[in-house]
Tab-separated table of C-alpha atoms in Angstrom:
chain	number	residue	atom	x	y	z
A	1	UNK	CA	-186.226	73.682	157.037
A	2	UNK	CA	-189.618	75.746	157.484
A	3	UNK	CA	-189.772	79.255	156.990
A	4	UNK	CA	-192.276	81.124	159.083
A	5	UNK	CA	-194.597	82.835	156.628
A	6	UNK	CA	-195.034	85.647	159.071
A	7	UNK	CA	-190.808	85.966	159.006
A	8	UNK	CA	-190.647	86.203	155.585
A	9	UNK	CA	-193.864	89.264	155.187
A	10	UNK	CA	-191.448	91.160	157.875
A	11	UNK	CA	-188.377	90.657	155.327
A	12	UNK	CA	-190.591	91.810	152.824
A	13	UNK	CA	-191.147	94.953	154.966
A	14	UNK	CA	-187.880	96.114	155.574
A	15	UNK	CA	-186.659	95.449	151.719
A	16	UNK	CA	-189.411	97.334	150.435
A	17	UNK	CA	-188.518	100.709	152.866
A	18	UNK	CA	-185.007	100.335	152.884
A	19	UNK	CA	-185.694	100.371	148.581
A	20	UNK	CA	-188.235	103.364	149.442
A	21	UNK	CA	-185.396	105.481	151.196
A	22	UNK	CA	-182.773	104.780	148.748
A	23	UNK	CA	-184.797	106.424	146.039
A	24	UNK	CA	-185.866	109.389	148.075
A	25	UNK	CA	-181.997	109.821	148.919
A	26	UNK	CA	-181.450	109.445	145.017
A	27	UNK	CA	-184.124	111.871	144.353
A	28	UNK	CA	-182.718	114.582	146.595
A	29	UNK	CA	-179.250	114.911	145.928
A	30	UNK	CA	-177.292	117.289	148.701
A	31	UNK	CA	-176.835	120.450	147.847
A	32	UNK	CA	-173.492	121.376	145.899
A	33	UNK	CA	-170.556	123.334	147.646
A	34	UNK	CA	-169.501	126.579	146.972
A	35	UNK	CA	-166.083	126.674	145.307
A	36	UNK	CA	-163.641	128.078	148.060
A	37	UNK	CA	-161.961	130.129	145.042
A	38	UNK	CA	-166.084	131.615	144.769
A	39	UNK	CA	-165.959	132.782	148.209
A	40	UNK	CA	-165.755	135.989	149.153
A	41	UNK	CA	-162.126	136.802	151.251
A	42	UNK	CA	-160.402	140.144	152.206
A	43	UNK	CA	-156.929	140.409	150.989
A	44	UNK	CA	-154.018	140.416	153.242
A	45	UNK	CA	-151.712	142.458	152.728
A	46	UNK	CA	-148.246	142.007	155.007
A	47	UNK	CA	-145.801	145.059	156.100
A	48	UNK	CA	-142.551	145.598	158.490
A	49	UNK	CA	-141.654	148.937	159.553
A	50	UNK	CA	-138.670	150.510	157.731
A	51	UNK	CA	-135.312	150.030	159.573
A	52	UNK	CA	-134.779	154.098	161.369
A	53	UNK	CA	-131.202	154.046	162.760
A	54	UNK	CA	-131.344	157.864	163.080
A	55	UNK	CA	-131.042	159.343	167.271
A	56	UNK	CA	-133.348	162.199	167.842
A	57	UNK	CA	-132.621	164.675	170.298
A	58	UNK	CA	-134.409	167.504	172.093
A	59	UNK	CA	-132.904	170.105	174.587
A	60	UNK	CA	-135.213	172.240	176.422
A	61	UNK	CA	-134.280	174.740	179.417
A	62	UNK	CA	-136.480	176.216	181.930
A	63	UNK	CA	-135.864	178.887	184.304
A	64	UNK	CA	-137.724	178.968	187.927
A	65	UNK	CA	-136.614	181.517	190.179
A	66	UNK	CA	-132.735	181.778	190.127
A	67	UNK	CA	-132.630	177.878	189.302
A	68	UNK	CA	-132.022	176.507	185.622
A	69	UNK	CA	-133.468	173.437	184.721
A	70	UNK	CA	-132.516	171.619	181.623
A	71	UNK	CA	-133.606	168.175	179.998
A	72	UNK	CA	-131.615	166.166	177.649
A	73	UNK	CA	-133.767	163.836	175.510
A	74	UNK	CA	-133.209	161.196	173.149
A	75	UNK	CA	-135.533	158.901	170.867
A	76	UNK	CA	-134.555	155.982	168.905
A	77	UNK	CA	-135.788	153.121	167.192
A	78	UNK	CA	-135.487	149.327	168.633
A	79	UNK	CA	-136.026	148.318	165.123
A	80	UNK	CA	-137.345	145.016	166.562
A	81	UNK	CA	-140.444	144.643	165.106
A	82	UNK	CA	-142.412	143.816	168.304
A	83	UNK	CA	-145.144	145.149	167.781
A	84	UNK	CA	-147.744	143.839	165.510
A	85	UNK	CA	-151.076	145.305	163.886
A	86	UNK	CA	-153.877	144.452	162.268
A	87	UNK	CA	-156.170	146.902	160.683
A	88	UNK	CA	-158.585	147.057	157.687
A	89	UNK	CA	-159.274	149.808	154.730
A	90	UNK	CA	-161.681	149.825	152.167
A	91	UNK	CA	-164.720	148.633	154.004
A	92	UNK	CA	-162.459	145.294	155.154
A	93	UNK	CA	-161.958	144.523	151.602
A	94	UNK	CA	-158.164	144.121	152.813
A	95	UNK	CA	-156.493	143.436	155.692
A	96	UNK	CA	-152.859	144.641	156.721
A	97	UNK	CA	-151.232	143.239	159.024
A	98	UNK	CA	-147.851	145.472	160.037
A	99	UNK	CA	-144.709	144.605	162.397
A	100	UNK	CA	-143.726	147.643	164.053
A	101	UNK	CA	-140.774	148.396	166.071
A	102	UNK	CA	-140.747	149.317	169.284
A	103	UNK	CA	-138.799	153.175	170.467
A	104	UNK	CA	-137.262	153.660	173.117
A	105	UNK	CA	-137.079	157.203	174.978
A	106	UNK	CA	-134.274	158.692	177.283
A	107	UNK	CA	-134.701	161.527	179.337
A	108	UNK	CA	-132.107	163.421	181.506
A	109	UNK	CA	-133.050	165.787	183.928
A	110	UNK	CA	-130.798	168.973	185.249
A	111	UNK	CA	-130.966	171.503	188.075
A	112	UNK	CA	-128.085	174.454	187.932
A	113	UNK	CA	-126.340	171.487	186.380
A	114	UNK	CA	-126.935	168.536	188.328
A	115	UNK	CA	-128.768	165.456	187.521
A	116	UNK	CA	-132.137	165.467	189.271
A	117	UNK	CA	-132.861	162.252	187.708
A	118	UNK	CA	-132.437	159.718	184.457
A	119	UNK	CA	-135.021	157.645	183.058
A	120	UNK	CA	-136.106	155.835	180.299
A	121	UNK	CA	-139.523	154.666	178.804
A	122	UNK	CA	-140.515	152.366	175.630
A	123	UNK	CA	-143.554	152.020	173.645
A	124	UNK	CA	-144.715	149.044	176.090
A	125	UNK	CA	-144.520	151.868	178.569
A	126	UNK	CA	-146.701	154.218	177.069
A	127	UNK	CA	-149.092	151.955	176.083
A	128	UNK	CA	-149.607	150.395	179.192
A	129	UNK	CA	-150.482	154.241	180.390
A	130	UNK	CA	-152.627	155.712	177.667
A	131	UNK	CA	-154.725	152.661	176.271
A	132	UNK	CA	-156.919	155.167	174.071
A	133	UNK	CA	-154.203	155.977	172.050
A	134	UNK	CA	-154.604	155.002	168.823
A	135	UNK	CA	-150.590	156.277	167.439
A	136	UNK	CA	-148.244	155.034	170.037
A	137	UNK	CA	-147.996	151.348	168.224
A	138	UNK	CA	-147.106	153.031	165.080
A	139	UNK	CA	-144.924	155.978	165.505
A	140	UNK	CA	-141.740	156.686	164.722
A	141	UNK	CA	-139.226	157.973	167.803
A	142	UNK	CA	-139.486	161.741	169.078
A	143	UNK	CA	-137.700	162.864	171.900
A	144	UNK	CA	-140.063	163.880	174.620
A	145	UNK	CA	-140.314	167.679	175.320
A	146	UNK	CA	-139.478	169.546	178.908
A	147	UNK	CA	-141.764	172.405	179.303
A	148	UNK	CA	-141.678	173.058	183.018
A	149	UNK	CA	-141.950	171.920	186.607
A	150	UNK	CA	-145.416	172.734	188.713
A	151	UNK	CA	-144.689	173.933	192.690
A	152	UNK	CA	-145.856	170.909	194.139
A	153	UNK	CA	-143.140	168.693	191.706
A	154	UNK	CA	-144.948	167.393	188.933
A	155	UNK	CA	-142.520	167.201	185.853
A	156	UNK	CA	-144.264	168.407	182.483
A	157	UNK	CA	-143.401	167.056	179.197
A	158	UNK	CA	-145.013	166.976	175.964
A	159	UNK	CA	-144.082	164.037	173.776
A	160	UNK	CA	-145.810	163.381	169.936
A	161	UNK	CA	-146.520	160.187	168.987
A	162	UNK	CA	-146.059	160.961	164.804
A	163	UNK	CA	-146.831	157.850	162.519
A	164	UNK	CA	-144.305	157.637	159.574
A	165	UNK	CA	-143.769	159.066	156.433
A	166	UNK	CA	-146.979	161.047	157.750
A	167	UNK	CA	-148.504	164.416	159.381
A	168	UNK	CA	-151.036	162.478	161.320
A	169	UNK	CA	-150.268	161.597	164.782
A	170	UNK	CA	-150.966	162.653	168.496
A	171	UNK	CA	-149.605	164.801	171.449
A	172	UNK	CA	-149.675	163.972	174.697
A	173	UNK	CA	-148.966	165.243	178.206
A	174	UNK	CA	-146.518	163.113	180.315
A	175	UNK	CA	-145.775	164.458	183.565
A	176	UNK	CA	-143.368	162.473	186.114
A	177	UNK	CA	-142.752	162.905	189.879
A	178	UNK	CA	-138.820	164.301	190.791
A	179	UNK	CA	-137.792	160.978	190.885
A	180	UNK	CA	-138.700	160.534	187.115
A	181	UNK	CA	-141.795	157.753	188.357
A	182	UNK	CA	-144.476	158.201	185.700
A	183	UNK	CA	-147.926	159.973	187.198
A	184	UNK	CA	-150.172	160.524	183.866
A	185	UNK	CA	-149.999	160.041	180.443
A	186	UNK	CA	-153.218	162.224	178.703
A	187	UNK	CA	-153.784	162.051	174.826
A	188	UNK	CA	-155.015	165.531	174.146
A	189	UNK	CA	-154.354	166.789	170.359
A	190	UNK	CA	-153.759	164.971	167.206
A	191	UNK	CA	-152.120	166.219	164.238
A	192	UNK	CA	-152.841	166.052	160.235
A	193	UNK	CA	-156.640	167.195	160.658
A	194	UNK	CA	-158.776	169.153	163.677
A	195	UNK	CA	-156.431	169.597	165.861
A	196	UNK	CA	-156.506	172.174	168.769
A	197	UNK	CA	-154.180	175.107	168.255
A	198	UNK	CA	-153.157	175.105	171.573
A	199	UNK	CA	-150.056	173.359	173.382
A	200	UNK	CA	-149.331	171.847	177.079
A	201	UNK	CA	-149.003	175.327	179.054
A	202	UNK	CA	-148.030	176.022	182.811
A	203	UNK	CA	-149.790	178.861	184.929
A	204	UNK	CA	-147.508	181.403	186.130
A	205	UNK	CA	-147.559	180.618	189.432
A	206	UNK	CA	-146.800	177.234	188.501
A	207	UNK	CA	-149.639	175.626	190.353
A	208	UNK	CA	-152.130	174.617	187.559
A	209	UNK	CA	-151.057	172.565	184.008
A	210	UNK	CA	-153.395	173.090	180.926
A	211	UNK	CA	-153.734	171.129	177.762
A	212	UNK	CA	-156.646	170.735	175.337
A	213	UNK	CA	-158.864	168.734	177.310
A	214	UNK	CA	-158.347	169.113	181.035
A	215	UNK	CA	-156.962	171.686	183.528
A	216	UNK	CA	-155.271	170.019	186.641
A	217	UNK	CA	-154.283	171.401	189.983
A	218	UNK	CA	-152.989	171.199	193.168
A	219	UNK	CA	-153.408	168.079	195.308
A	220	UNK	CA	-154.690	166.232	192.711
A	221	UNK	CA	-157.370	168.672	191.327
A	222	UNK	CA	-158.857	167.906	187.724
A	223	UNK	CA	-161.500	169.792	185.243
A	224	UNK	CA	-162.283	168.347	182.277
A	225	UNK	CA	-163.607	170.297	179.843
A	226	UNK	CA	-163.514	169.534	176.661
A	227	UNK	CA	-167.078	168.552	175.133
A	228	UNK	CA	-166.668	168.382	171.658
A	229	UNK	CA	-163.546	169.101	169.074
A	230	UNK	CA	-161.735	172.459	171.016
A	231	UNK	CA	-160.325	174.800	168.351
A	232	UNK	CA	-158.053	176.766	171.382
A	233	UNK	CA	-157.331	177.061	175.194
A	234	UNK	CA	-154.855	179.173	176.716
A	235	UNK	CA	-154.385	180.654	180.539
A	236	UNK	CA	-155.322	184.296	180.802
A	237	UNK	CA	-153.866	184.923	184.455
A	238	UNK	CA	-153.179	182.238	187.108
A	239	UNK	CA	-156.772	182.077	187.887
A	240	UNK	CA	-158.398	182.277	184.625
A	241	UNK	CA	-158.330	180.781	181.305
A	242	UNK	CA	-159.980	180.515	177.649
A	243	UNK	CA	-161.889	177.803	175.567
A	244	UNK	CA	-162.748	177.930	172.087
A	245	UNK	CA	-165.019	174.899	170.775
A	246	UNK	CA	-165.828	173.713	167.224
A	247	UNK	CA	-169.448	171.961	168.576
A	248	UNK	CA	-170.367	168.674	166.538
A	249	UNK	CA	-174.261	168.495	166.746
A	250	UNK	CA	-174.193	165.149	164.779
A	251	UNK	CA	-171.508	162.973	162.373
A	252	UNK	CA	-171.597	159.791	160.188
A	253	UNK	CA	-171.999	158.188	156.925
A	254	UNK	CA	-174.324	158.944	154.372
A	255	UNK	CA	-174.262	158.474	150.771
A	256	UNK	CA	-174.018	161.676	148.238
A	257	UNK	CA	-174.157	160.853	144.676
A	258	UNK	CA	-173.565	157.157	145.142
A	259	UNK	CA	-170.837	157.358	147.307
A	260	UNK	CA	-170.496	156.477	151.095
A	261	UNK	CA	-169.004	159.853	152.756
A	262	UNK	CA	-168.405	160.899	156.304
A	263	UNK	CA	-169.985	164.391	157.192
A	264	UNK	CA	-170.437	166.511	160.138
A	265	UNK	CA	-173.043	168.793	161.550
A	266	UNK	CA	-171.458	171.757	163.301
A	267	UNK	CA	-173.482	174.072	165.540
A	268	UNK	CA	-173.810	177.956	164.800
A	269	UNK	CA	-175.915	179.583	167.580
A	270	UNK	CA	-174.316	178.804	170.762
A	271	UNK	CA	-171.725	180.321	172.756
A	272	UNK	CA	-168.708	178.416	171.527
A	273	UNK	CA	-165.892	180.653	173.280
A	274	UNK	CA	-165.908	179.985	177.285
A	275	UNK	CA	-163.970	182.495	179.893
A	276	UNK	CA	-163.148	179.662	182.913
A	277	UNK	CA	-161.957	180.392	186.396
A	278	UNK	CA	-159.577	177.585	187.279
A	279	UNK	CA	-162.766	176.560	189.614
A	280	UNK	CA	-164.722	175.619	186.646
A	281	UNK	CA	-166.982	178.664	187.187
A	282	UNK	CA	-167.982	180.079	184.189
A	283	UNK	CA	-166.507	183.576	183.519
A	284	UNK	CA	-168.129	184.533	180.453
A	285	UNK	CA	-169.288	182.933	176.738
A	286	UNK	CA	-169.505	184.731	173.112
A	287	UNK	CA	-169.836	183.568	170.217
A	288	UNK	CA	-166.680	183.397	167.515
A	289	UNK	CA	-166.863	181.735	164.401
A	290	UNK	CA	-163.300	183.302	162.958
A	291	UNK	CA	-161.404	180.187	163.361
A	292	UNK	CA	-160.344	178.222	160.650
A	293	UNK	CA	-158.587	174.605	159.464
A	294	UNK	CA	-155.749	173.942	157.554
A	295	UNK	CA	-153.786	170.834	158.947
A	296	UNK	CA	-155.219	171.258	162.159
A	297	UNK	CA	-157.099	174.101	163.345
A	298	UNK	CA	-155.993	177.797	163.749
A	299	UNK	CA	-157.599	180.323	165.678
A	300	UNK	CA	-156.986	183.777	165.226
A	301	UNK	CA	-156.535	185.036	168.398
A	302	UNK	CA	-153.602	187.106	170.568
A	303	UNK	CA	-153.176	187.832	174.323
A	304	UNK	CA	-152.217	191.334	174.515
A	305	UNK	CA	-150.988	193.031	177.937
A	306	UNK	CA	-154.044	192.667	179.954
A	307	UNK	CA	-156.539	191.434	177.194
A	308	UNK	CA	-157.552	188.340	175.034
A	309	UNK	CA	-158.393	189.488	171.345
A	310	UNK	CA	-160.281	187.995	168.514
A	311	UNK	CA	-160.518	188.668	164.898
A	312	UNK	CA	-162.986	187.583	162.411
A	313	UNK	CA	-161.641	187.780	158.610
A	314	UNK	CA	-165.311	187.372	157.459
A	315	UNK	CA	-166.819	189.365	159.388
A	316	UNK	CA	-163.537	192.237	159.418
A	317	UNK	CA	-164.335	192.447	163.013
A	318	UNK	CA	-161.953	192.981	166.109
A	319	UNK	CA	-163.361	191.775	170.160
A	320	UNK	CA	-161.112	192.809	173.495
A	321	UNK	CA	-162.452	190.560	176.362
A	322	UNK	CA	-160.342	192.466	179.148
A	323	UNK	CA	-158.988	189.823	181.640
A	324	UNK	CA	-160.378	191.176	184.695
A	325	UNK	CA	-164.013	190.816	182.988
A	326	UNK	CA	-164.204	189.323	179.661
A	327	UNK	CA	-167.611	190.029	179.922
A	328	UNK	CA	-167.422	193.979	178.854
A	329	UNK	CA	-166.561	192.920	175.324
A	330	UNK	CA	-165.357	195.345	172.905
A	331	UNK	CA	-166.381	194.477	169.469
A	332	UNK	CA	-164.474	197.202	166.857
A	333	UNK	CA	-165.315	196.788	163.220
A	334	UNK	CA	-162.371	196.911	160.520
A	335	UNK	CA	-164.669	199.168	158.180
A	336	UNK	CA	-164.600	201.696	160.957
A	337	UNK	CA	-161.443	201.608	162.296
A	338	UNK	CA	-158.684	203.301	160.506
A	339	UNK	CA	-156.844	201.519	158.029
A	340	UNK	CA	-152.928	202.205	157.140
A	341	UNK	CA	-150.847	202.225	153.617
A	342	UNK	CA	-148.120	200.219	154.854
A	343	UNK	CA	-147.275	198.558	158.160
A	344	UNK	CA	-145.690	200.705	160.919
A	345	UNK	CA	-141.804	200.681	161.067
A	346	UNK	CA	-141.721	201.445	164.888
A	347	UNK	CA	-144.773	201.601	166.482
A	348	UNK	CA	-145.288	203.273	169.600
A	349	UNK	CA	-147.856	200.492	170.437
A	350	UNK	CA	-147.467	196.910	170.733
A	351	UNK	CA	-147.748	195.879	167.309
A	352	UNK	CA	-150.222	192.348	167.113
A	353	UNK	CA	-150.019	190.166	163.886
A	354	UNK	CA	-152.907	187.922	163.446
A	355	UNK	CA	-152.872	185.595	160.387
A	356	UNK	CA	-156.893	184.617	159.114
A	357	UNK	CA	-157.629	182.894	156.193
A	358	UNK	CA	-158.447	185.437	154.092
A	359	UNK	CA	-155.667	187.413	155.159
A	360	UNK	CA	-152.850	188.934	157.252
A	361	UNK	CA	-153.239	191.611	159.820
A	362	UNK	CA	-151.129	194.174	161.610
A	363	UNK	CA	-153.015	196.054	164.793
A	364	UNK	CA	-152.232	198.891	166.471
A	365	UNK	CA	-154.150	199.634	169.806
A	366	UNK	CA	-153.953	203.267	170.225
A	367	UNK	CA	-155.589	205.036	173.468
A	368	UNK	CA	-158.531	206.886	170.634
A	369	UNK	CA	-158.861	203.510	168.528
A	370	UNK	CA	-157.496	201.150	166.351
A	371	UNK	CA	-155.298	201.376	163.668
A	372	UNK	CA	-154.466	198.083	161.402
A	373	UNK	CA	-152.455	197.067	158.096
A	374	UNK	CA	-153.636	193.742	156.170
A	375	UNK	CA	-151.154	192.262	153.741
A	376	UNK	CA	-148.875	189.285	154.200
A	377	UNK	CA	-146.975	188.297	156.763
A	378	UNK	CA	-143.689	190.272	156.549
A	379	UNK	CA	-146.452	193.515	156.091
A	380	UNK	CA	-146.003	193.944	152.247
């Protein structure tokens, strides 16, 4: 049999590139794969709770008129380990991921000694309600704190949400209907670094609820303002209360010496205590840079009969901000005020202890000026 001499030049063809390719694939071997043990993996590190078969109780009372309210509470651990995170320290470099157990809270509600209602909440509960909160997950049971009952029946609590074998944590405002039906659940303070010396307070006449970060009112009324880190807040009368800021101008990471390091830029001009009317008007503004931080921060201040008073350590200076007008200020200086040997047995003043950082102080108000004693705390 023939072959076709134009057959066998098309063989020819095909050998000769099929040859052509296998050397080129020869010639450029794939590139080799990285060892798995060579690459780069964050650690994981795995953690369950502790077992906490401990009950913690609270009993708080509250008296409205002739009627006496009273709350039994009760935290305890599930110890069920239902809850799981995942977090990461040293810039991801390891990963833990912790089995938490869920808490569950009880709450019993009196008036003159009969229930007004029973209820109970869980973790699941909380979180549902306050999704910013960055403790609830992790904390370790604490019974949930009455603290009064507004006219229109909103039911205050405070409840702190403390991570174990630790200061850090966070406070926050629960308030229920009469029935015990959860209404809000606010995050405003955290523990174990800035937080606001101030707690959940009730006006007088019971129709506005304060915290750190938002006054609320009747028929659903609401102010928020907090800005920046608040150092203090407090009700002055049932129309009025105070603000003291700490204003961060600008935070991050930058690198000192080598190392990565968070810093802050605080602001030192403005007006950083605020007089409010309940409104949201502004009342009046100063300046006070007396406050200070230890765990959290502390503000050296006192509401005295009809006045809200300041003291800077630094500056040994005393301001009155009367409550009718905090405007007309009264700024008294330590150097010329008259300063006592000891502290007064029985004063025929109100006697007003104010702790600073650089040290203790004992005033004395007195109709032709102010007398004061600095030494610790029990006046020695």
């Amino acid at each position: 049999m023939k072959i076709n001499s134009w057959v066998i030049f098309c063989l020819f063809l095909v050998c000769a590139c099929t040859k052509e390719e296998t050397a080129k694939t020869k010639a450029s071997p794939p590139p080799l794969e990285t060892p798995k043990a060579a690459l780069s993996s964050p650690d994981t590190i795995y953690e369950t709770a502790y077992m906490d078969k401990e009950r913690y109780y609270d009993t708080s009372q509250v008296k409205i008129g002739q009627d006496v309210y009273v709350s039994h509470a009760e935290a305890i651990s599930l110890n069920d380990s239902s809850f799981v995170e995942v977090f990461s320290w040293d810039d991801y470099r390891t990963v833990h991921k912790v089995k938490q157990h869920n808490n569950l809270y009880k709450i019993k509600l009196l008036k003159n000694g009969q229930t007004v209602f029973q209820k109970q909440f869980t973790k699941h509960d909380f979180a549902r309600m306050e999704k910013e909160n960055p403790y609830i997950q992790g904390s370790v049971p604490r019974p949930l704190v009455f603290t009064g009952i507004t006219t229109d029946g909103k039911v205050l609590f405070d409840v702190h949400f403390g991570l174990p074998d630790s200061d850090v944590g966070g406070i926050a405002t629960l308030v229920t209907d009469m029935r015990g039906t959860p209404l809000l659940l606010q995050n405003y303070n955290h523990t174990g670094g800035g937080g606001c010396d101030g707690t959940l307070q009730l006006s007088e006449n019971r129709q506005y609820y304060l915290n750190c970060q938002t006054l609320y009112g009747p028929n659903g009324y609401k102010f928020d303002f907090a800005r920046s880190d608040v150092v203090y807040t407090s009700f002055l009368t049932d129309t009025s209360f105070v603000v003291l800021y700490d204003y961060i101008l600008k935070s991050g990471y930058r690198m000192e010496n080598g190392v990565k390091e968070y810093y802050e830029e605080r602001d030192t001009i403005y007006d950083n205590l605020v007089f409010f009317h309940v409104n949201g008007k502004r009342l009046a503004s100063d300046r006070y840079d007396g406050f200070f931080q230890e765990l959290g921060y502390t503000a050296p201040v006192k509401l005295i009969q009809n006045s809200f008073v300041t003291l800077d350590g630094k500056k040994e200076e005393v301001t009155v901000y009367p409550f009718s007008n905090p405007s007309e200020r009264k700024r008294i200086s330590l150097k010329e005020a008259q300063k006592l040997s000891k502290r007064m047995k029985k004063p025929p003043v109100q006697e007003v202890f104010i702790r600073t950082l650089e040290r203790n102080y004992f005033l004395y108000f007195f109709p032709d000026g102010l007398q004061y004693y600095s030494g610790n705390e029990h006046g020695e």
